[in-house]
mmCIF file of C-alpha atoms and ligand atoms in Angstrom:
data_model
loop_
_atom_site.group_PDB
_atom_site.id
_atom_site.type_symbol
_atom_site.label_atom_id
_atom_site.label_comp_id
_atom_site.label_asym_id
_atom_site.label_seq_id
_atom_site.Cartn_x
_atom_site.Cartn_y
_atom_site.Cartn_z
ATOM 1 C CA UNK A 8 164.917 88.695 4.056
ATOM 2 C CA UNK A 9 162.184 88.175 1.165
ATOM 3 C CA UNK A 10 160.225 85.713 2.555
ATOM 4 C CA UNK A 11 158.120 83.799 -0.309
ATOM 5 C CA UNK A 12 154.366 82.916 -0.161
ATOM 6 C CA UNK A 13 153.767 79.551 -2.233
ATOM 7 C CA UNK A 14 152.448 81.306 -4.871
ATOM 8 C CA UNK A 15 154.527 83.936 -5.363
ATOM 9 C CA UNK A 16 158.055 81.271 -5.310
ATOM 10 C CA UNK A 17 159.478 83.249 -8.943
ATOM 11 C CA UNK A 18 158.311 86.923 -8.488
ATOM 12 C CA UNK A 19 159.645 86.407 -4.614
ATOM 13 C CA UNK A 20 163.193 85.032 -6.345
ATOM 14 C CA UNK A 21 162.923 88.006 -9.203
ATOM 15 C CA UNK A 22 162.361 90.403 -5.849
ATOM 16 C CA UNK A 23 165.177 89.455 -3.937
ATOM 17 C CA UNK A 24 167.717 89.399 -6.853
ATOM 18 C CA UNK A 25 166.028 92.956 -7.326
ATOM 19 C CA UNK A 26 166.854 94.325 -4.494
ATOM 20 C CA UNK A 27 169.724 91.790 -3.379
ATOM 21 C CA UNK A 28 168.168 90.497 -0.277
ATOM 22 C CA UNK A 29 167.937 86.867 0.911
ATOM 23 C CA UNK A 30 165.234 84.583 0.616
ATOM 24 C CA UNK A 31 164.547 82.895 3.158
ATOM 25 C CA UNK A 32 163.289 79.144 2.748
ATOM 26 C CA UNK A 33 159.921 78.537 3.430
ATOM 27 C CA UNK A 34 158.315 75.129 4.490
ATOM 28 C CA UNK A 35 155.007 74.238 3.772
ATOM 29 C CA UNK A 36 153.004 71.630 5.253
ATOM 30 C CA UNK A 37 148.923 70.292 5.740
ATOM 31 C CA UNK A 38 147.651 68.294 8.929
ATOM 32 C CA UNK A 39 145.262 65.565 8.221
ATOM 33 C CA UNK A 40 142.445 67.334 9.499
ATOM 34 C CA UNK A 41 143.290 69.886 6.250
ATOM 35 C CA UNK A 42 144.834 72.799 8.681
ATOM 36 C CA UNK A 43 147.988 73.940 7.078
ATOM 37 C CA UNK A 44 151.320 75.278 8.371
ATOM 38 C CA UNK A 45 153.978 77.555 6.570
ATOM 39 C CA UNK A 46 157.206 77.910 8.340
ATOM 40 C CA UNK A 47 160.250 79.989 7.930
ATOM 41 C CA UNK A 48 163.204 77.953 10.175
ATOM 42 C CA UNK A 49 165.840 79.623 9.195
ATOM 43 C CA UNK A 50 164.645 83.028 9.013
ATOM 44 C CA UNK A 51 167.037 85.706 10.790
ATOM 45 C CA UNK A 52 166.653 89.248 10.270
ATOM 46 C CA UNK A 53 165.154 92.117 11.213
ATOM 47 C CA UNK A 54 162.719 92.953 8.836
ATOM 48 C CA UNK A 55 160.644 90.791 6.419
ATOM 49 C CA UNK A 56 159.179 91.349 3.178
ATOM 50 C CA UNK A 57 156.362 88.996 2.849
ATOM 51 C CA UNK A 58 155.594 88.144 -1.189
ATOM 52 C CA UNK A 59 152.433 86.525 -1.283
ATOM 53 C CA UNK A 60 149.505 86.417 -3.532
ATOM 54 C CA UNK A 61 146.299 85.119 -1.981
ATOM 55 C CA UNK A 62 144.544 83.404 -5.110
ATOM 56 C CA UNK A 63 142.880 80.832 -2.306
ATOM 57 C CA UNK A 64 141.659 80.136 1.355
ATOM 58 C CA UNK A 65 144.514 78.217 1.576
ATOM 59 C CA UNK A 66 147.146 81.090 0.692
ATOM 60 C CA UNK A 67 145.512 83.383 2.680
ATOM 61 C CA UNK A 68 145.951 81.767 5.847
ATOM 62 C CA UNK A 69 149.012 81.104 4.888
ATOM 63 C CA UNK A 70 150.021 84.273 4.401
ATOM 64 C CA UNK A 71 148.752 85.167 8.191
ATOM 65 C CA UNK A 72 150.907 82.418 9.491
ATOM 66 C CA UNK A 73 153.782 83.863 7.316
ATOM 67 C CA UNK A 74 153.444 86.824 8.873
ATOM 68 C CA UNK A 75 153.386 85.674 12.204
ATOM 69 C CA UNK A 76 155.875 83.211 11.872
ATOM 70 C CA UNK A 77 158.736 86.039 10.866
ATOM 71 C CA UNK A 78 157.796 88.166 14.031
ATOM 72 C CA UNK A 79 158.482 84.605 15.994
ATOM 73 C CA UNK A 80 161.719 84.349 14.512
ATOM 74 C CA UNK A 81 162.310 87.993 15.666
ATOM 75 C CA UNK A 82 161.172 90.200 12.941
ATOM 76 C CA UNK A 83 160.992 93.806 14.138
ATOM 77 C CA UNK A 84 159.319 95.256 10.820
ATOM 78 C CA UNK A 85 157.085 92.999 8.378
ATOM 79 C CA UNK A 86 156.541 94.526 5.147
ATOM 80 C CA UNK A 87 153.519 92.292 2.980
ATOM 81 C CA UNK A 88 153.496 92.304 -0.476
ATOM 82 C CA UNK A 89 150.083 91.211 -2.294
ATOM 83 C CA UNK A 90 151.102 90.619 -5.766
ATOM 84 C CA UNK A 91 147.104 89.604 -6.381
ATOM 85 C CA UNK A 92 144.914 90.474 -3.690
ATOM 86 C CA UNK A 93 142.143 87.623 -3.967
ATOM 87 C CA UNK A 94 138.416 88.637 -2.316
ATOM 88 C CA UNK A 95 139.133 92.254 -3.518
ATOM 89 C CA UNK A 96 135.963 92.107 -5.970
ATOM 90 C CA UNK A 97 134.332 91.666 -2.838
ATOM 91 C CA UNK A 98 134.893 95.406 -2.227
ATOM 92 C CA UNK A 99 130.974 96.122 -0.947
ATOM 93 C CA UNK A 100 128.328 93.850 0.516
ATOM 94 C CA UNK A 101 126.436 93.636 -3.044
ATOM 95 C CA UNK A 102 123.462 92.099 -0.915
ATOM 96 C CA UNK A 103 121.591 92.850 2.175
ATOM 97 C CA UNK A 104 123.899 89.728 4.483
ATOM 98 C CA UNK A 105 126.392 90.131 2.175
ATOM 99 C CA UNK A 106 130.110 90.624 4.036
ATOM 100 C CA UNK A 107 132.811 93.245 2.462
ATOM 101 C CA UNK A 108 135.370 90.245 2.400
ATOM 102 C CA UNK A 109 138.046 92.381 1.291
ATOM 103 C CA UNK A 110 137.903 94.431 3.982
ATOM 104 C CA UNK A 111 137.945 91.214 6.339
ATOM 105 C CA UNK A 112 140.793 90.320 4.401
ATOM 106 C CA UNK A 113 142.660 93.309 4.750
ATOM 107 C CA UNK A 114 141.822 93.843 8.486
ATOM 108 C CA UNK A 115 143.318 90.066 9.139
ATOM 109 C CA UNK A 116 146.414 91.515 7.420
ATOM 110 C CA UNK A 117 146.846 94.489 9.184
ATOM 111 C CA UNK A 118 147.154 92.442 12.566
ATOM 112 C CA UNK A 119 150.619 91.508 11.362
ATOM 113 C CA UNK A 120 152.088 93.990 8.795
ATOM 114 C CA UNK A 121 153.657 97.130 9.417
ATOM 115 C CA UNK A 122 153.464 98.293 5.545
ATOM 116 C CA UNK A 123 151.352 96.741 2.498
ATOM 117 C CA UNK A 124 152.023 96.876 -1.382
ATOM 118 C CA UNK A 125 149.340 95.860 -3.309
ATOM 119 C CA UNK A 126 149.921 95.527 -6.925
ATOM 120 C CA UNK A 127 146.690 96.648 -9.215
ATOM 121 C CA UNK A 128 143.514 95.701 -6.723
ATOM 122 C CA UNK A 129 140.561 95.893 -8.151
ATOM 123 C CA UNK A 130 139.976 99.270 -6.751
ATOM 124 C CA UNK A 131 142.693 101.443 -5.539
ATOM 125 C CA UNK A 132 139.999 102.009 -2.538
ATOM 126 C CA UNK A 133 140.592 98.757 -0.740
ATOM 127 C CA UNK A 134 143.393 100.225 0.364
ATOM 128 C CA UNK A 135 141.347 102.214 3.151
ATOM 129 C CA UNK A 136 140.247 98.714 4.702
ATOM 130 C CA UNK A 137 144.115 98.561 6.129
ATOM 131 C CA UNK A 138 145.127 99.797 8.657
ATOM 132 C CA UNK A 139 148.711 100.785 8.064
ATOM 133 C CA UNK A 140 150.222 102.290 4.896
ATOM 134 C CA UNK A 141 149.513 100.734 1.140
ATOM 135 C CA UNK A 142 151.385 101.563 -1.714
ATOM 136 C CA UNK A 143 149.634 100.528 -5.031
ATOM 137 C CA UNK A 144 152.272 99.865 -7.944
ATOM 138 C CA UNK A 145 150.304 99.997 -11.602
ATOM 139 C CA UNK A 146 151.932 97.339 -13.126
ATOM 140 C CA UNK A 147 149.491 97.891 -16.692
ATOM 141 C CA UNK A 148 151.880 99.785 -18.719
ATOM 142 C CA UNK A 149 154.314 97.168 -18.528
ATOM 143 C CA UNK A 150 151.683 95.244 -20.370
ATOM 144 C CA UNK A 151 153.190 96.800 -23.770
ATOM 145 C CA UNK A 152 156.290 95.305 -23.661
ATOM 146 C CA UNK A 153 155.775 91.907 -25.345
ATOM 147 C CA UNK A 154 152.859 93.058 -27.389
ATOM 148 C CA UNK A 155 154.283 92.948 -31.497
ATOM 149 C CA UNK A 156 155.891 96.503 -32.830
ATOM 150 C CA UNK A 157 154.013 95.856 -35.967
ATOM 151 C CA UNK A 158 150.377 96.197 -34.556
ATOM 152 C CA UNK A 159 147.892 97.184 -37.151
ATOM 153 C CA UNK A 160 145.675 100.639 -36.763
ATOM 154 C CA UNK A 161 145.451 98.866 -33.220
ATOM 155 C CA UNK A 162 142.439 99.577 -30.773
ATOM 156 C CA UNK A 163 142.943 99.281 -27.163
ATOM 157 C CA UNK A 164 139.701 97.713 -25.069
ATOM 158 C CA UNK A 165 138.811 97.422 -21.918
ATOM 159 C CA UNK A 166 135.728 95.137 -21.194
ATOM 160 C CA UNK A 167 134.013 97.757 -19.312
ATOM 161 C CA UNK A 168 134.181 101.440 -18.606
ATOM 162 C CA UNK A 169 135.828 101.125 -14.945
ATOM 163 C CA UNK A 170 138.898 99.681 -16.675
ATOM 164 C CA UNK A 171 139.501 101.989 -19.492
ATOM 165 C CA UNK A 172 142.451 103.689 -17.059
ATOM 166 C CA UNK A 173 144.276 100.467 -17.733
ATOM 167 C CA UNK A 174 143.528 100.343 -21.496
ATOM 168 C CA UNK A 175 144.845 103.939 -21.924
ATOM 169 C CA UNK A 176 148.168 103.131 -20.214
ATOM 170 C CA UNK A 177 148.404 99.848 -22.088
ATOM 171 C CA UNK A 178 148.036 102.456 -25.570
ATOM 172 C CA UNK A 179 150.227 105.107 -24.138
ATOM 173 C CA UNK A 180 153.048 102.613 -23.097
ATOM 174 C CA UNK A 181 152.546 101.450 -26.757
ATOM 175 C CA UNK A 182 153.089 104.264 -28.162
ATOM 176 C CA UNK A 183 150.112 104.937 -30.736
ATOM 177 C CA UNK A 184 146.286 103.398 -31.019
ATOM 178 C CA UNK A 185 142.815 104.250 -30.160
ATOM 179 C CA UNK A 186 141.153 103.208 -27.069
ATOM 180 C CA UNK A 187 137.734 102.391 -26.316
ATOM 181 C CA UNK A 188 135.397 100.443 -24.218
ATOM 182 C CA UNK A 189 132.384 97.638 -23.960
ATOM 183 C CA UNK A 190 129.571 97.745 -22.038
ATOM 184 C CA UNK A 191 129.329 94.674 -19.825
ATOM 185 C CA UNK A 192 126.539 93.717 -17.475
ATOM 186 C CA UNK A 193 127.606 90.590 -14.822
ATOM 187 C CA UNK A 194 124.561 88.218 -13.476
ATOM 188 C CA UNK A 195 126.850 85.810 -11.885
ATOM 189 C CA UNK A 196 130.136 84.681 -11.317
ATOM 190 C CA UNK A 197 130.603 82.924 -14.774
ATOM 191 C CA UNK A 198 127.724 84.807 -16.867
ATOM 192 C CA UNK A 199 128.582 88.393 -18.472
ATOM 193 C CA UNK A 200 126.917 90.283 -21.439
ATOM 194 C CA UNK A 201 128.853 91.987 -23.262
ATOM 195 C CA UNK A 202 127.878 94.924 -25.923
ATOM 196 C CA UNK A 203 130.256 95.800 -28.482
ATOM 197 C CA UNK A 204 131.873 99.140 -28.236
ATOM 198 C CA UNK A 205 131.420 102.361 -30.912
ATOM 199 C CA UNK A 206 134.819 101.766 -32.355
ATOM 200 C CA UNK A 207 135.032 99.911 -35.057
ATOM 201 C CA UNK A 208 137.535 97.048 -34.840
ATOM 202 C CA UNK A 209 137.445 95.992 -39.290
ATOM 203 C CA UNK A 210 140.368 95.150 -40.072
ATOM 204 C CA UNK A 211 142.441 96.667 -36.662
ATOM 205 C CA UNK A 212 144.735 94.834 -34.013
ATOM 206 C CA UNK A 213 142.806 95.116 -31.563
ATOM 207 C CA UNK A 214 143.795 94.482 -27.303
ATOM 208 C CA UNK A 215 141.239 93.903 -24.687
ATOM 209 C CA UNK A 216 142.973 95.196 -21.408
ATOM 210 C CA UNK A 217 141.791 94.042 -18.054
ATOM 211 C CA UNK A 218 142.861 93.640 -14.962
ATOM 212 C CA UNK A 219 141.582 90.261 -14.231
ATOM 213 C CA UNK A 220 141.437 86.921 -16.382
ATOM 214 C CA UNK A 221 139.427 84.790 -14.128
ATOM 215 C CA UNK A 222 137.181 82.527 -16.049
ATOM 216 C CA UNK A 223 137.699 84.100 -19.000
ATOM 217 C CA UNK A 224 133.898 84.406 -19.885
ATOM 218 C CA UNK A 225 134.292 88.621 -20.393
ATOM 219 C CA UNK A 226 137.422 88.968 -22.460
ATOM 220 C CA UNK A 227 136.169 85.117 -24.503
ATOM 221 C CA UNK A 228 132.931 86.928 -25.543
ATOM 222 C CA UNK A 229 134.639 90.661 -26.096
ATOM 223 C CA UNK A 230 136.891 88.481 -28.354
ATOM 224 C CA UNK A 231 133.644 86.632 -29.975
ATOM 225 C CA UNK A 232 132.242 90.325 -31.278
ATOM 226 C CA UNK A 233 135.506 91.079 -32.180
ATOM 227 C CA UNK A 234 136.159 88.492 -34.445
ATOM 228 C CA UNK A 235 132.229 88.820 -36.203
ATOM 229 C CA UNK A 236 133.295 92.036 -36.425
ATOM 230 C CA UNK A 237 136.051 92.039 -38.728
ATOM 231 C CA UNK A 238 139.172 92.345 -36.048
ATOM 232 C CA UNK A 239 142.291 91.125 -37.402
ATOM 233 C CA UNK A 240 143.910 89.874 -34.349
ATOM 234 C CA UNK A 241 142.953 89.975 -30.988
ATOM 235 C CA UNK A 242 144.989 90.411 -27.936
ATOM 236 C CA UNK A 243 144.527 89.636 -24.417
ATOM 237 C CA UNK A 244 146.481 92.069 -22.020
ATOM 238 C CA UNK A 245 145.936 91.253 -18.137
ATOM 239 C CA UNK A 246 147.528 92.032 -15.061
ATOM 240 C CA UNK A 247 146.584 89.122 -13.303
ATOM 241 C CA UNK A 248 146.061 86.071 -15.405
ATOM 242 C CA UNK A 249 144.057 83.528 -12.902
ATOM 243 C CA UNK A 250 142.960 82.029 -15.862
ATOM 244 C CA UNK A 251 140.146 79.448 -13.683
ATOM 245 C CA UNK A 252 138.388 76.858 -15.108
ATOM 246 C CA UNK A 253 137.724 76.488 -18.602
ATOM 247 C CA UNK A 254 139.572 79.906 -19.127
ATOM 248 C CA UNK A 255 141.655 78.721 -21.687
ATOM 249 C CA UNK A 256 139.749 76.311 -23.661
ATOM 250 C CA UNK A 257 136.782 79.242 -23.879
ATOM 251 C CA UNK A 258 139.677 82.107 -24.949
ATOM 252 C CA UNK A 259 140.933 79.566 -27.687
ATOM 253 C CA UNK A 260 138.035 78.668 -29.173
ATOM 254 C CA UNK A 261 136.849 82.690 -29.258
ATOM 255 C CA UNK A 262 139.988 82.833 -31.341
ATOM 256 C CA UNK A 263 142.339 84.864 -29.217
ATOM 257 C CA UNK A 264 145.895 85.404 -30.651
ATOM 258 C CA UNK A 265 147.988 85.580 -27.437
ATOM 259 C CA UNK A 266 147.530 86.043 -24.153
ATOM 260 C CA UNK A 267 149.643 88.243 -21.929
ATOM 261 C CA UNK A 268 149.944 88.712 -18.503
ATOM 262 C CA UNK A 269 152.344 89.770 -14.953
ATOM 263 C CA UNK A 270 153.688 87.439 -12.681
ATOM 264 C CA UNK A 271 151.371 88.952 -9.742
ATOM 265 C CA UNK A 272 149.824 84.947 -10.741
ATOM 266 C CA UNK A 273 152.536 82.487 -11.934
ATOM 267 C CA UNK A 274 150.824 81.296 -15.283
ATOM 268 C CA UNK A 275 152.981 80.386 -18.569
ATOM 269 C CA UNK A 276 151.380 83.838 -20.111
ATOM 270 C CA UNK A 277 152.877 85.070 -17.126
ATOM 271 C CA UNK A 278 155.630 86.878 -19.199
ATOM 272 C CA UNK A 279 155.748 90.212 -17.528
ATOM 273 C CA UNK A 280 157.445 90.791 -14.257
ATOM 274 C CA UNK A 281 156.390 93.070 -11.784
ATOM 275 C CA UNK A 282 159.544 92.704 -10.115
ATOM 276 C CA UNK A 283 160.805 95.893 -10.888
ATOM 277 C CA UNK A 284 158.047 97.790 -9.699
ATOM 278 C CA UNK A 285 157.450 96.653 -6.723
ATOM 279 C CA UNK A 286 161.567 96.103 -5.684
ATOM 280 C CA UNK A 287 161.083 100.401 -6.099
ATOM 281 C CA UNK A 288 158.226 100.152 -3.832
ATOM 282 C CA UNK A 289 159.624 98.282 -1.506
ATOM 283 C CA UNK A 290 162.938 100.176 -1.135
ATOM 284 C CA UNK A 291 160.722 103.553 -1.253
ATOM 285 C CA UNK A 292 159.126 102.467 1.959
ATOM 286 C CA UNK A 293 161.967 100.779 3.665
ATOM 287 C CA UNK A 294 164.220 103.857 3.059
HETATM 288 C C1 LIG B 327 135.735 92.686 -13.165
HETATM 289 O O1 LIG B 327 135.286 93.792 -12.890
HETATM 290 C C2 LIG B 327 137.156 92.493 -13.582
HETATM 291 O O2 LIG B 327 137.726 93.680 -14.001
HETATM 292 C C3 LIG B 327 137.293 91.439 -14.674
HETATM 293 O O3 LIG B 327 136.666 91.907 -15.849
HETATM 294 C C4 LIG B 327 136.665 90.163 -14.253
HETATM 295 O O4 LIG B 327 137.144 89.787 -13.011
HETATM 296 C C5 LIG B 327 136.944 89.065 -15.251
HETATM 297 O O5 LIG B 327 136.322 87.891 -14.812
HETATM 298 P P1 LIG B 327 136.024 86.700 -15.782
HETATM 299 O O6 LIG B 327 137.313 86.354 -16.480
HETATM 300 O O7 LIG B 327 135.561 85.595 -14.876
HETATM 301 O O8 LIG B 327 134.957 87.131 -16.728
#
């Protein structure tokens, strides 16, 4: 049975159609004192295929008690699907006290999964904080799709140099283009500087590819140069559009054209689906 986390109700649905399993129906509930509870009463099979993306505190407990609940019900295998794997920027302690949260996070997991698919993390490595076997799926060429045929001398971007991977199978899935990248520097959670790339983007298409949309300040100020530049139109192409905050309002008023994005987060850009993918992962390790 597909078991759904909150989060993940439509890419869950698109998974079980998929790969013609049930879903099972999943009740969630919160205790006054703010403790939650998600609960699977009419779950009844042997194995489990937990979708969950863990975008909050909240759906990451969750997704333990998920996984705990299915065994209860008599679960003999428990694959976990992370759709978005939230705390995975957290891949190193970045200062001396610092924790590696996604390795906490991924330990937690292991206690209940047999197998994990993670869909694009934020660095393939996190999957050697699990214990068990990951499968990635690269959901970024799938990103091409909606984009328009008629795409101008486009220019494929990534904000910074570690995601230029995703930007070149964004342009190969496309079919034709040029890609490139900016230099970006963070200093905190909501402040990036971003320097303009060597290509030049006068009178191009041009799509910034990233894997994460969170508050939008990196792609809203790659999309700022852009535009002073001379860019046509500008494209946002994400995997996983958390779009937090002000993210829209500051993308808008940079003057992006569209946003598009997967349905690892269930967003109205979310016009991608991953299902697919990961229903051949799945079956690949439940063979
Ligand atoms: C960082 O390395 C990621 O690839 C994204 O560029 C980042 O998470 C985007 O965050 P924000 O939208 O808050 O600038």
């Amino acid at each position: 049975m597909i078991v759904p986390g909150a989060s993940s109700q439509a890419l869950a649905a698109a998974l079980a159609r998929a790969i013609d399993e049930p879903l099972a129906a999943v009740e969630y509930d919160r205790f006054p004192d703010g403790e939650t509870l998600a609960a699977v009463p009419d779950f009844d099979d042997d194995r489990a295929i937990i979708v969950a993306t863990t975008d909050s505190n909240d759906a990451w407990v969750e997704l333990l008690q998920l996984q705990d609940a299915v065994r209860e019900a008599g679960a003999t295998e428990v694959v976990t699907v992370i759709p978005y794997m939230g705390y995975a920027r957290q891949d190193k302690a970045f200062e001396d006290g610092h924790p590696v949260s996604a390795r906490a996070m991924a330990q937690a997991v292991s206690t209940g999964a047999d197998r994990v698919v993670l869909v694009n993390p934020h660095e393939d490595d996190i999957s050697s904080f699990f214990d068990g076997h990951v499968t990635i799926v690269d959901a970024a060429a799938n990103l091409a799709d909606p984009l328009p045929d008629d795409l101008d001398d486009p220019l494929f971007l990534s904000p910074d140099a570690g995601a230029i991977d995703l930007a070149e199978s964004v342009c190969d899935a496309y079919g034709r283009g040029d890609v490139d990248y900016f230099e970006k520097v963070r200093h905190s959670g909501t402040d990036v500087e971003i320097t303009p790339s060597d290509a030049d983007a006068t009178d191009r298409d041009v799509v910034i590819v990233d894997d994460i949309i969170a508050t939008g300040s990196t792609v809203s100020q790659a999309v700022t140069h852009l535009n002073s530049d001379g860019a046509r139109n500008v494209f946002a192409a994400c995997v996983h559009p958390l779009l937090v905050r002000n993210a829209r309002t500051k993308l808008e008023r940079a003057g992006i054209e569209q946003i598009v994005g997967t349905d690892t987060v269930e967003r109205d850009v979310s016009i991608v689906s991953v299902a697919p993918s990961v229903a051949a992962a799945v079956e690949a390790v439940t063979q």
